[in-house]
Short mmCIF file of C-alpha atoms and ligand atoms in Angstrom, two decimals:
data_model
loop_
_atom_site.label_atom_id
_atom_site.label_comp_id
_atom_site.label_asym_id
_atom_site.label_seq_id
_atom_site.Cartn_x
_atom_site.Cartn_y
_atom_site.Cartn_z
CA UNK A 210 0.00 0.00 0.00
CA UNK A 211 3.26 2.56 0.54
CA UNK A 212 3.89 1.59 -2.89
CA UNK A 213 0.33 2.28 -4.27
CA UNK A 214 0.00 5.68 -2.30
CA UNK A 215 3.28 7.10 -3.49
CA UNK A 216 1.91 8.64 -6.69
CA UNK A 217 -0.58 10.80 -7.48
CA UNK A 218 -1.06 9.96 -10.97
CA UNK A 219 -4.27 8.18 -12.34
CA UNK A 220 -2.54 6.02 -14.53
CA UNK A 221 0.05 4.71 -12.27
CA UNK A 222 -2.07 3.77 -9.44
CA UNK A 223 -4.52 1.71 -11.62
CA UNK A 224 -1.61 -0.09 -12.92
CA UNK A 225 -0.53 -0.76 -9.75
CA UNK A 226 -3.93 -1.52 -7.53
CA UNK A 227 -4.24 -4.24 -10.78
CA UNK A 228 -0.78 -6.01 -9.98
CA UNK A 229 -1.12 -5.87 -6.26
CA UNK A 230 -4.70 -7.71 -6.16
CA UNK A 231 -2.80 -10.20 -8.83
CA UNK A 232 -0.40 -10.76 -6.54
CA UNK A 233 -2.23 -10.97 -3.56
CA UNK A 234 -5.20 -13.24 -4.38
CA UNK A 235 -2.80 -15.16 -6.43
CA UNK A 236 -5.01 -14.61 -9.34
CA UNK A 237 -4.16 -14.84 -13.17
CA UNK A 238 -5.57 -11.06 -13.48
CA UNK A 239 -7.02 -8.72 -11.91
CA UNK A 240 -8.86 -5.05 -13.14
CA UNK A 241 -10.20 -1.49 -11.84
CA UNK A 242 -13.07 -0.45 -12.93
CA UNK A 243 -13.90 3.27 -12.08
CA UNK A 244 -17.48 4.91 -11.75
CA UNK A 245 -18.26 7.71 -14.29
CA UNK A 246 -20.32 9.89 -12.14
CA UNK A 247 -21.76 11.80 -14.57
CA UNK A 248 -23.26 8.79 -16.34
CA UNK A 249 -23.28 5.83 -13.72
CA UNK A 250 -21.32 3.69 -15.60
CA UNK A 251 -18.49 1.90 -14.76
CA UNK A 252 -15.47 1.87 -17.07
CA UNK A 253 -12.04 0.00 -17.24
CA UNK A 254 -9.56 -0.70 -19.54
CA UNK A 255 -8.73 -4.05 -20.95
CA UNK A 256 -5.58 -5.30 -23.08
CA UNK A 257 -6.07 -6.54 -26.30
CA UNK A 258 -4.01 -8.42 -28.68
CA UNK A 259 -1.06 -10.70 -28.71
CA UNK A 260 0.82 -9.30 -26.34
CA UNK A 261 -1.82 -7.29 -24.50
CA UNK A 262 -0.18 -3.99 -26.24
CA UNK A 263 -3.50 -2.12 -26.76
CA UNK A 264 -5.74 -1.07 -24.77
CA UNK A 265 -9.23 -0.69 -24.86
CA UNK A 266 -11.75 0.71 -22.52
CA UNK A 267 -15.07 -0.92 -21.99
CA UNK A 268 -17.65 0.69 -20.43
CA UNK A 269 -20.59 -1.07 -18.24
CA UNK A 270 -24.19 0.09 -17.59
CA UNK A 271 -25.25 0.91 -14.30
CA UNK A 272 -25.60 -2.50 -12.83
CA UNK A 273 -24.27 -4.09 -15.22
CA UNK A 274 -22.16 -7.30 -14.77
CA UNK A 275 -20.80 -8.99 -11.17
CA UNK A 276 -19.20 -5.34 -10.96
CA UNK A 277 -21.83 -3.24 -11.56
CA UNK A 278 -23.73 -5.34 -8.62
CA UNK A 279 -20.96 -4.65 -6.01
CA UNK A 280 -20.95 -1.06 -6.75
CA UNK A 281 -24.90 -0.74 -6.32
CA UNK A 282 -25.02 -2.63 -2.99
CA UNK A 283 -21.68 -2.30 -1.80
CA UNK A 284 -21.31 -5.75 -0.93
CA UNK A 285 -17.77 -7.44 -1.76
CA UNK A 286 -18.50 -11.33 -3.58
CA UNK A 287 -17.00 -14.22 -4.69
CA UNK A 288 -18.38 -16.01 -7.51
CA UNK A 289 -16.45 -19.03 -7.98
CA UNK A 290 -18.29 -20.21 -11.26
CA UNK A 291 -18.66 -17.45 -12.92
CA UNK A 292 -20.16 -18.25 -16.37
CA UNK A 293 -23.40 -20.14 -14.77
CA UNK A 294 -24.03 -16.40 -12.95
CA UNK A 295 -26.77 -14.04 -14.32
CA UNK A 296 -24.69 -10.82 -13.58
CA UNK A 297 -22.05 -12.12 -15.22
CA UNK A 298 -21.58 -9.72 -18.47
CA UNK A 299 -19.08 -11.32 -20.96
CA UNK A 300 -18.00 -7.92 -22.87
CA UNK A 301 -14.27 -7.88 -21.47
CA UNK A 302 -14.49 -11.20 -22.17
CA UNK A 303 -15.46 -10.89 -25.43
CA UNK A 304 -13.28 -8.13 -26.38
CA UNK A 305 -9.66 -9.55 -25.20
CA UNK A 306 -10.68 -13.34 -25.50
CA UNK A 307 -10.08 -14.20 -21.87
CA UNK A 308 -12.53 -16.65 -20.36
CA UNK A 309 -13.43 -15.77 -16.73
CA UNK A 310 -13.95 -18.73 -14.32
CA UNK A 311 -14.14 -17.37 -11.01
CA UNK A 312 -13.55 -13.35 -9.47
CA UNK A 313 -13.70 -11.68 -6.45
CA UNK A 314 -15.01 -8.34 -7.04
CA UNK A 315 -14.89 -5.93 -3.60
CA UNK A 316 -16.58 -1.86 -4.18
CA UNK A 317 -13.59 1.04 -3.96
CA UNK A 318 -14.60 3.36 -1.29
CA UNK A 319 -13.41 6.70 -0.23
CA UNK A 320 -15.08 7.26 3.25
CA UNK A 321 -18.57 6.27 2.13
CA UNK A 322 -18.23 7.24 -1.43
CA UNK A 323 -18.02 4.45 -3.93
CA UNK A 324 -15.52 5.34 -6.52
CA UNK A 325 -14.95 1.96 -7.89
CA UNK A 326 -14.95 -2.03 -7.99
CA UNK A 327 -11.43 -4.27 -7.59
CA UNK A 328 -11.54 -7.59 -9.56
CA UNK A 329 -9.13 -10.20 -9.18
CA UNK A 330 -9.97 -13.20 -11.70
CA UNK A 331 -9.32 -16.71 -12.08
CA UNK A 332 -7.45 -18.12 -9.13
CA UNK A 333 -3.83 -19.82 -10.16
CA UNK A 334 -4.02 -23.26 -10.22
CA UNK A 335 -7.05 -23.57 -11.29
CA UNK A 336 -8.59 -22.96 -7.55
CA UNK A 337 -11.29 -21.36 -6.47
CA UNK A 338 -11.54 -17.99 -3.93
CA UNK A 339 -11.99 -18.35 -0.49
CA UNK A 340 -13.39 -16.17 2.12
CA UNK A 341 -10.65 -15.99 3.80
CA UNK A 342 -9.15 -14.01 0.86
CA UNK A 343 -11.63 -11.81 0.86
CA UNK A 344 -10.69 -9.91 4.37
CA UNK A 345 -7.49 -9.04 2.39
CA UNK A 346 -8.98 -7.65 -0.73
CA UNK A 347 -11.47 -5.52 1.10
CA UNK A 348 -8.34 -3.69 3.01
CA UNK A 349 -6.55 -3.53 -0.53
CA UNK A 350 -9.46 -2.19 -1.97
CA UNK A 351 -10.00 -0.03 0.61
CA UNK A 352 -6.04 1.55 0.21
CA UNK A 353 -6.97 1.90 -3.52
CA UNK A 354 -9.62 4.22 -2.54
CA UNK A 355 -8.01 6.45 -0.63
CA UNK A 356 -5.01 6.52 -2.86
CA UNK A 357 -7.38 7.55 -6.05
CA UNK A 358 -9.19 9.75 -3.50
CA UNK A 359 -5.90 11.43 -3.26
CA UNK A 360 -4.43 11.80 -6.80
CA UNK A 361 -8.05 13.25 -7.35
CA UNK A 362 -7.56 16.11 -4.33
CA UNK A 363 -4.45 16.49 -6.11
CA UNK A 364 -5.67 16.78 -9.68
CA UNK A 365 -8.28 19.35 -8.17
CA UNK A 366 -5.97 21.51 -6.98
CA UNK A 367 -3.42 21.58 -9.72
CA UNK A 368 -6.57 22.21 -11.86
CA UNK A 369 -7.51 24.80 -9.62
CA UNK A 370 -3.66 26.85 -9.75
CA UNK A 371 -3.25 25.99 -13.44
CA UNK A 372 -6.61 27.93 -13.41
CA UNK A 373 -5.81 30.31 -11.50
CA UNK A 374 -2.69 31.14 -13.25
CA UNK A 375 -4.35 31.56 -16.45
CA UNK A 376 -6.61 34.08 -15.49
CA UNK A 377 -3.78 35.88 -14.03
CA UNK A 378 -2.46 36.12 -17.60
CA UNK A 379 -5.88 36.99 -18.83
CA UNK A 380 -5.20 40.28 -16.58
CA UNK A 381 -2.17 40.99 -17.67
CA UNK A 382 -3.14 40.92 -21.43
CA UNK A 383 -6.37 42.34 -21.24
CA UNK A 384 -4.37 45.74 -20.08
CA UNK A 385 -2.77 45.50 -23.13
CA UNK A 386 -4.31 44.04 -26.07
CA UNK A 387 -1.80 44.38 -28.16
CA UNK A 388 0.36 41.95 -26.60
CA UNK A 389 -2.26 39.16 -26.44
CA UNK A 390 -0.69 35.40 -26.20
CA UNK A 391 2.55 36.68 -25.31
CA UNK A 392 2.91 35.03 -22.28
CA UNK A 393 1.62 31.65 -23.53
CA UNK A 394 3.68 31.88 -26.60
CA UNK A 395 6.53 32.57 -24.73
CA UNK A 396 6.04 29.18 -22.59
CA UNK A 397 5.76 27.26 -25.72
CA UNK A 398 8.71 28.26 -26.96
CA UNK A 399 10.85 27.82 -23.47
CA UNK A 400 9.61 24.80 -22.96
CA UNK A 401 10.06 23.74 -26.45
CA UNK A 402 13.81 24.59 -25.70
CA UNK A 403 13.81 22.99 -22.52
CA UNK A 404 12.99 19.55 -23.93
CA UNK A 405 15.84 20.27 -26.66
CA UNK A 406 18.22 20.72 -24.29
CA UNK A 407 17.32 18.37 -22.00
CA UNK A 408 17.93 15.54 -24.56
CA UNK A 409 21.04 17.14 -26.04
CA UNK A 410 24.04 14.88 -25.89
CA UNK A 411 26.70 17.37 -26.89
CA UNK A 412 28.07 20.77 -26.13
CA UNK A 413 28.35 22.35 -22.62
CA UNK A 414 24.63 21.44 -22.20
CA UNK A 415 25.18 17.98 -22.44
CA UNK A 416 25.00 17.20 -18.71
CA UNK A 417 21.54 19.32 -18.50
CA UNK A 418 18.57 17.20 -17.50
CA UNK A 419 14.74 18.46 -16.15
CA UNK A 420 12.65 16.49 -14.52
CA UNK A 421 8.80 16.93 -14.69
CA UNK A 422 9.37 19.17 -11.50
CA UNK A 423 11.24 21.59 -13.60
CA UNK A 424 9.65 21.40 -16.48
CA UNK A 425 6.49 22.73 -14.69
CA UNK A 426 8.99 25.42 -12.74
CA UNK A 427 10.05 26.93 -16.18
CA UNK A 428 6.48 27.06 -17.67
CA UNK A 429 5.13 28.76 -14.81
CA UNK A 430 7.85 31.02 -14.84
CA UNK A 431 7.48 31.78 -18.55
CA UNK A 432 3.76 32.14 -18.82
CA UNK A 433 3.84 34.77 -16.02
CA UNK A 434 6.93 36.02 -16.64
CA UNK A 435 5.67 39.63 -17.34
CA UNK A 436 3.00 39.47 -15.09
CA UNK A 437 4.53 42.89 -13.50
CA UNK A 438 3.27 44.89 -16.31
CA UNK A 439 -0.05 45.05 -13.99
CA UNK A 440 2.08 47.46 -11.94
CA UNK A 441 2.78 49.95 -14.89
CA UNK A 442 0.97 52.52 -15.58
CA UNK A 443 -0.92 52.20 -18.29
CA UNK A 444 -0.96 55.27 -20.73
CA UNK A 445 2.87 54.22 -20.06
CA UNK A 446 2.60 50.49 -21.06
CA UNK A 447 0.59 51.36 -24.02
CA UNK A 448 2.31 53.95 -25.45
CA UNK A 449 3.12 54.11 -28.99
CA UNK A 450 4.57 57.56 -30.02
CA UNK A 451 6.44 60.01 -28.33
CA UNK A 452 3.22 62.25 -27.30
CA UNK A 453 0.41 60.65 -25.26
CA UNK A 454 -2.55 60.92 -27.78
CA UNK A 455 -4.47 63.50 -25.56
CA UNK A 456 -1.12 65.80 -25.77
CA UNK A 457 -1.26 65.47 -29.28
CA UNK A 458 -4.65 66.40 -29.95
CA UNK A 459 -4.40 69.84 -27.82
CA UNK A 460 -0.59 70.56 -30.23
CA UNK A 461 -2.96 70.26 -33.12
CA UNK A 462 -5.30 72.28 -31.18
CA UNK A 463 -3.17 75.07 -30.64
CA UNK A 464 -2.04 74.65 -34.53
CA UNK A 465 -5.45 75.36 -35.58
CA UNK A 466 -5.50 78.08 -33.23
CA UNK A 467 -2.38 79.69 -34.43
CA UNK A 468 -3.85 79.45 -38.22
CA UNK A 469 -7.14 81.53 -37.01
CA UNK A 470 -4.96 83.74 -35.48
CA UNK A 471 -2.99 84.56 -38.84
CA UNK A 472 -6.15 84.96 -40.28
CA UNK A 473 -7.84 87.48 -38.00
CA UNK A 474 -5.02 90.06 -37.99
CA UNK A 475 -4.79 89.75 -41.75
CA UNK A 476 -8.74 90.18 -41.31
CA UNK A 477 -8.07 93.27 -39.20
CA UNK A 478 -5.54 94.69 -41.43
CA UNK A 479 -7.97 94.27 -44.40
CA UNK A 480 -10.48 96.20 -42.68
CA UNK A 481 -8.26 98.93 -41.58
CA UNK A 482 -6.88 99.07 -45.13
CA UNK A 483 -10.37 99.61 -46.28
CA UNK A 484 -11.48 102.41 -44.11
CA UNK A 485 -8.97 104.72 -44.27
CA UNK A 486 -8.35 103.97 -48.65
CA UNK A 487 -11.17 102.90 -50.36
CA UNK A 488 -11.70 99.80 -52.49
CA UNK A 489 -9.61 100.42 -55.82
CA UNK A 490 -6.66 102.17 -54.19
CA UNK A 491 -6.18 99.34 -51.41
CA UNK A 492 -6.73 96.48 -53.95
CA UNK A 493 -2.77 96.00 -54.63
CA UNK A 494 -2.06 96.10 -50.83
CA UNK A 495 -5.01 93.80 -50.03
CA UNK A 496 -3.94 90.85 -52.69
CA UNK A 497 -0.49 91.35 -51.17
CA UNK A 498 -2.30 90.90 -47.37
CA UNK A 499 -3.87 87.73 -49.13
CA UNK A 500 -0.47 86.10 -50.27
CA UNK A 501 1.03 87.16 -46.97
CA UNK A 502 -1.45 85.15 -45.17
CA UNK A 503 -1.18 81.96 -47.36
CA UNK A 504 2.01 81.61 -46.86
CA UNK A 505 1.78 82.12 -43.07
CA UNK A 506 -0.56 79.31 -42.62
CA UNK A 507 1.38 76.69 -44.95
CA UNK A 508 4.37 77.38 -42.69
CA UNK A 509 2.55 77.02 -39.56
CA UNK A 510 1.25 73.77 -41.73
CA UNK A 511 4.79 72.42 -42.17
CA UNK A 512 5.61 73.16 -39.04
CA UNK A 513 2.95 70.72 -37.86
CA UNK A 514 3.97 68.38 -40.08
CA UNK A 515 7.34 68.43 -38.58
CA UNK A 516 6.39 67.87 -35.39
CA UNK A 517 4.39 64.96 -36.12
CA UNK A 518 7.07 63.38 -37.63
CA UNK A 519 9.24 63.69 -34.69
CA UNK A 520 6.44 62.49 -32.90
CA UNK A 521 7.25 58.80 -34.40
CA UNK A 522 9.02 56.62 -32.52
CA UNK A 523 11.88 56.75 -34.99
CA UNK A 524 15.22 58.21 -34.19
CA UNK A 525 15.50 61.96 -34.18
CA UNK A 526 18.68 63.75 -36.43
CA UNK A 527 20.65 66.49 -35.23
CA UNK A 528 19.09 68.79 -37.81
CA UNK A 529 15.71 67.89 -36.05
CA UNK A 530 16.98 68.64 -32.73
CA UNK A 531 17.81 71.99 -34.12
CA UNK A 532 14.40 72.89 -36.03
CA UNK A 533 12.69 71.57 -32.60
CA UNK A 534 14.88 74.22 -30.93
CA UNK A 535 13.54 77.15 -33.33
CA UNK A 536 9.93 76.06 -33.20
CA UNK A 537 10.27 76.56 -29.60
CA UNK A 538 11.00 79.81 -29.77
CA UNK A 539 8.40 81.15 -31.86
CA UNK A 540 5.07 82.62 -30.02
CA UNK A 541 1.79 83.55 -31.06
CA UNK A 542 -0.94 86.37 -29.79
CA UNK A 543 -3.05 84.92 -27.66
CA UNK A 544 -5.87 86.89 -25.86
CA UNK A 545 -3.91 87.01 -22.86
CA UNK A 546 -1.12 87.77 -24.40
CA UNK A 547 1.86 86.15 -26.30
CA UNK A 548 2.33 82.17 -26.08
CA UNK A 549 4.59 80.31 -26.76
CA UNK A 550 4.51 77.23 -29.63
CA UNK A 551 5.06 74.89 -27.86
CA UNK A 552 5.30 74.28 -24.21
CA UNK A 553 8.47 72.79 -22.27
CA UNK A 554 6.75 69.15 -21.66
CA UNK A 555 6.31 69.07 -25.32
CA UNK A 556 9.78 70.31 -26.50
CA UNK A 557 10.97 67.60 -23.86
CA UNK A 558 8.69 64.86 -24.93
CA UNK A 559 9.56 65.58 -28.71
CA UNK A 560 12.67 65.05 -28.03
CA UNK A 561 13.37 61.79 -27.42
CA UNK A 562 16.01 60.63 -29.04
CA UNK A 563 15.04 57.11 -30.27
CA UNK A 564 11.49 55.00 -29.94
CA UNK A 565 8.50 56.70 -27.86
CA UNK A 566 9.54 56.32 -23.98
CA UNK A 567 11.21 59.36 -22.27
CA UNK A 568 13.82 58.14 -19.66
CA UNK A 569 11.51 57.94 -16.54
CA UNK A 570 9.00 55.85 -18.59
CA UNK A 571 11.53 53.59 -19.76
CA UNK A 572 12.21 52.78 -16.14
CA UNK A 573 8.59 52.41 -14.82
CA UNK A 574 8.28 49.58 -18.03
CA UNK A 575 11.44 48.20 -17.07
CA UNK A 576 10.02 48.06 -13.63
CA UNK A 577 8.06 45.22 -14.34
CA UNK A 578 10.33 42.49 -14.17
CA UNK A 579 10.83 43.76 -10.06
CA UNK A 580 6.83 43.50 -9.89
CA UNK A 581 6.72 40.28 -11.55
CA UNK A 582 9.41 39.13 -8.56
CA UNK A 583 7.63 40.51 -6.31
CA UNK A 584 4.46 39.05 -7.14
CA UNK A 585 5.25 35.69 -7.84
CA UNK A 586 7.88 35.54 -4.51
CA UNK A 587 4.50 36.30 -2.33
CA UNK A 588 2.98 32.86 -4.21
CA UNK A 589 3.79 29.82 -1.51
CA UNK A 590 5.37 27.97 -4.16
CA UNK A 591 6.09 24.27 -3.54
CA UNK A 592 9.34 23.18 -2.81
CA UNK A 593 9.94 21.52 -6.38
CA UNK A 594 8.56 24.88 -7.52
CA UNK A 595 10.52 27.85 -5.82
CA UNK A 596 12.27 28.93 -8.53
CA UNK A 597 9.63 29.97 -10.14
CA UNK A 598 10.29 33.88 -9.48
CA UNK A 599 14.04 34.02 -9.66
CA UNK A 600 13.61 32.45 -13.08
CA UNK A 601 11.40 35.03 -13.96
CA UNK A 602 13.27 37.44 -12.19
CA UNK A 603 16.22 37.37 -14.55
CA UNK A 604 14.34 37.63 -18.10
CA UNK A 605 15.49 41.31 -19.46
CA UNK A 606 19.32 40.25 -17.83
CA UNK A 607 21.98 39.90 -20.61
CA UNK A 608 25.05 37.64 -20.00
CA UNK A 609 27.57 40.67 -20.61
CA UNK A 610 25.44 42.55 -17.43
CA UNK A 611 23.71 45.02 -19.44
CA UNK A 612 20.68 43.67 -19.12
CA UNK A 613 18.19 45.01 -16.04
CA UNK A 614 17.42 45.28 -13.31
CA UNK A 615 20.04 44.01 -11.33
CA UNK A 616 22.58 43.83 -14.42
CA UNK A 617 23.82 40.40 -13.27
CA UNK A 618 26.17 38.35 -15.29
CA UNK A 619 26.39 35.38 -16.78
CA UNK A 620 27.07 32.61 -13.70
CA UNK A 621 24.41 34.36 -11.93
CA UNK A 622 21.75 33.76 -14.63
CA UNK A 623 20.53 30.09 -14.66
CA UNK A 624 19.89 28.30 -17.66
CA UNK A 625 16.09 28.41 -17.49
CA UNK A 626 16.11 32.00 -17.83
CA UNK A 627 18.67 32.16 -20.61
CA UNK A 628 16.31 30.15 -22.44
CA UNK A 629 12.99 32.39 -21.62
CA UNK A 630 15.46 35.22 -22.51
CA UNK A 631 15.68 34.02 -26.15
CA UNK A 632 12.36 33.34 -26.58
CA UNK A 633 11.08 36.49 -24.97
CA UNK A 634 13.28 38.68 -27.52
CA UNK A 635 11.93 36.06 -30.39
CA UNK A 636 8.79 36.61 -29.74
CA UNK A 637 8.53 40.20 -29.01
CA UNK A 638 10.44 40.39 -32.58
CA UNK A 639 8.46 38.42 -34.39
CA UNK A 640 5.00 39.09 -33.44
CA UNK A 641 3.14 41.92 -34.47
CA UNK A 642 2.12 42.91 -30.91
CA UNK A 643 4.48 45.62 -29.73
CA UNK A 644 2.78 49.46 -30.21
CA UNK A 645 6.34 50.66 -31.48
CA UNK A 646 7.35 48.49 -34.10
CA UNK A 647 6.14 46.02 -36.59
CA UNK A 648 7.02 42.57 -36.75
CA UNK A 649 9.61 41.03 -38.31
CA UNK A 650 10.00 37.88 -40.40
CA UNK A 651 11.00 34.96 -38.58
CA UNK A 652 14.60 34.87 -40.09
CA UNK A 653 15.03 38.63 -39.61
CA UNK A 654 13.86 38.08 -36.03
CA UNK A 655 17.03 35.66 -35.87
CA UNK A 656 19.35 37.46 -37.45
CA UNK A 657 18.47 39.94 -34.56
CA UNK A 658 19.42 37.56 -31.85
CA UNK A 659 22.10 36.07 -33.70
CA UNK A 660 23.82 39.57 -33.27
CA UNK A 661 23.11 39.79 -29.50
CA UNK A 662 24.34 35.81 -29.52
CA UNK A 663 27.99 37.63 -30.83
CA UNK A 664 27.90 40.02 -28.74
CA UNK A 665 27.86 38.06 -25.70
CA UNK A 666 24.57 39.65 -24.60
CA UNK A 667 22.36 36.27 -25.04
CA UNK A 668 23.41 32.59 -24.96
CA UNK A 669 24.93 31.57 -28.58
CA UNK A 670 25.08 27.52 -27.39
CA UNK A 671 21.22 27.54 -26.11
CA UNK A 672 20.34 29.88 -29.70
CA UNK A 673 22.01 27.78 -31.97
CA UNK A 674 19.80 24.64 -29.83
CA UNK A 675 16.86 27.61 -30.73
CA UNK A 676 17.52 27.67 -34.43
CA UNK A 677 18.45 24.04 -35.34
CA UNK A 678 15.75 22.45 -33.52
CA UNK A 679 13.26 25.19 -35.75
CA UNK A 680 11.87 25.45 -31.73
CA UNK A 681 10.80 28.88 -33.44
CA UNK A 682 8.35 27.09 -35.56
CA UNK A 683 6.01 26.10 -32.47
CA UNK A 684 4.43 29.10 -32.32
CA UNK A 685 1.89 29.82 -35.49
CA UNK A 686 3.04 32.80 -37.65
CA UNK A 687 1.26 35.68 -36.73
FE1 FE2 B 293 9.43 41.32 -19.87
FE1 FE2 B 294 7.99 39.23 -22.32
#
């Protein structure tokens, strides 16, 4: 019984309740069959064929066969002729092309719940059962119960984390759309690695073996490996060019406002024009008041159009620093007085020098990977799990120490996260899910990590296990 209730897998325990009530009633074989509560039926594998390779599952009515008896009254029996008995139902029989002489069938309890009948047919030797054996089987029975009864509690509550854990990455994602299956992609891929490296024979990765412990530790870590971006802001998270999109529209605002502006003292000068000359003799100076202003707002036009090209996420030249600088300068006549073009948070945000985050934003994105440890160190992982945050923790760290946020090196960063590393850059490459960029194609995306690879930034050995194992190919192109 220490054997049967040292695992919690399904499988594994049927196998073995089968060859302990072999063994112990001395029997030629023996079967579980489990209740289907949904549907009352009882249903149990049998093995078919020469050599008993495949397997097929039979399922009995409720009350069906010497089984489906015990399990309706609860009673253990021993039938020691087993053909000449009513209940007997011959469709294991039938399917496998065993012939059952005599059983002993006992119900699988847990507490008072019946979860099952134990069979152990044909006694060796041609014998028969005895009553005697049947104290035995009832107390093996009885273990099988609360062993299934267990692996169930278990299954339950790894059913109840692994759904738990995907709603977490619902939340995540739903904050930002645009990333959507990150996370889950992300875990393919690592894991996909994992195996690879796991079975690799050669290289300095040779000796590295996961278990299914670890396995589960690095797909946990992946698939919530960015579960910190809950703690950025999100107008930060989100954003795609260098002005937040309410900024922008008040710019173009004031642009419009500017244009009127041109117009109404040409407007004014017009009229003044007209009082004090007359129609014919101001007609040259009016046409010239009309050119004037054209030109006035196309400049204020391109000037616009400037600054919403610097507003791309692209990298700004020195020329455009320079034009940013004069625009700056300029004012306009307000009606409480003059104004400038543009206002200091603007001239600041305009010029960042590459992509669409100003310094301080960078940082709170950046941030994440601390929230993610955070977060994940306040889960009380189990003991095969706890690495599950400093795995995370070291995602955005390069091998050279560049990386963030602690700007480790290479000996500190374990293996798990060198993988997620490389599959984290891959995908955030290759999908079309970041607000900045577009994606790339797949061999651009690799080209891209080759570089860092050379560099000494990500791990060349575990990349080239990336690339020749095509572990980039697991997740659909997008
Ligand atoms: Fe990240
Ligand atoms: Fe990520």
């Amino acid at each position: 019984s220490a054997l049967l209730n040292s695992s919690l897998k399904q499988s594994e325990i049927r196998r073995r309740a089968i060859q302990a009530a072999t063994l112990l009633m001395e029997a030629e074989a023996g079967s579980l069959l489990l209740l289907d509560e949904l549907t009352g039926e009882l249903y149990f594998e049998v093995a078919l064929g020469e050599k008993g390779k495949e397997v097929r599952e039979i399922r009995l009515k409720p009350g069906q066969g010497i089984a489906g008896h015990v399990v309706q009254t609860g009673v253990p029996v021993i039938v020691n002729d087993v053909q000449k008995d009513p209940r007997f139902s011959r469709a294991a029989d039938d399917k496998s092309g065993f012939v059952t002489r005599n059983m002993v069938c006992v119900p699988v309890k847990a507490h008072t719940k019946i979860l099952g009948a134990l069979q152990a047919i044909n006694k060796k030797g041609g014998g028969l059962f005895a009553d005697d054996d049947l104290q035995t089987f009832v107390s093996l029975a009885h273990q099988v119960g609360i062993a299934i009864e267990n692996a169930n509690l278990y299954e339950e509550i790894n059913r109840l984390f692994e759904g738990f854990i995907s709603a977490s990455v619902q939340a995540i994602e739903s904050r930002d759309p645009t990333t959507s299956g990150h996370s889950e992609r992300v875990a393919i891929l690592t894991c996909g690695l994992a195996q690879v490296v796991d079975r690799v024979d050669r290289g300095p990765y040779a000796g590295v073996q996961f278990n299914d412990d670890q396995m589960k530790e690095i797909r946990y870590a992946a698939v919530l490996h960015d579960f910190g971006k809950v703690g950025v802001r999100e107008h930060v998270l989100i954003k795609a060019k260098k002005l937040f999109p309410g900024d922008l529209d008040l710019l173009k605002a004031r642009f419009d406002f500017i244009k009127r502006t041109l117009e109404v003292q040409a407007l004014r000068r017009k009229v003044e024009i007209l009082v004090s000359q007359g129609k014919t003799a101001a007609a040259a100076l009016l046409s010239q008041l009309d050119e004037d202003l054209a030109r006035g707002m196309k400049e204020v036009d391109e000037l616009l159009e400037f600054l919403l090209k610097c507003n791309q996420p692209s990298v700004l030249s020195q020329q455009g620093f320079e034009r940013l600088d004069q625009i700056a300068k300029l004012s306009y006549e307000s009606f409480d007085g003059s104004k400038p073009y543009l206002t200091a948070e603007e001239v600041r945000m305009l010029s960042i020098p590459a992509g669409s985050l100003t310094l301080d934003e960078r940082r709170e994105i950046e941030g994440h990977v601390t929230h993610t440890y955070q977060f994940l160190s306040k889960i009380p992982w189990t003991k095969s799990l706890k690495n599950v945050p400093s795995i995370a923790y070291g995602h955005h760290e390069t091998l050279d120490g560049t990386g963030y946020p602690l700007k480790i090196s290479s000996e500190m960063i374990p293996v798990q996260t060198r993988m997620m590393t490389i599959c984290d850059i891959y995908d955030a490459l290759a999908a079309s899910d970041r607000p900045y960029k577009v994606a790339v194609p797949a061999t651009k995306a690799l080209e891209i990590i080759e570089e860092k690879a050379r560099r000494g930034q990500v791990d060349a050995h575990l990349f080239e296990l990336f690339v020749e194992a095509k572990i980039y190919t697991r997740v659909r192109k997008l």
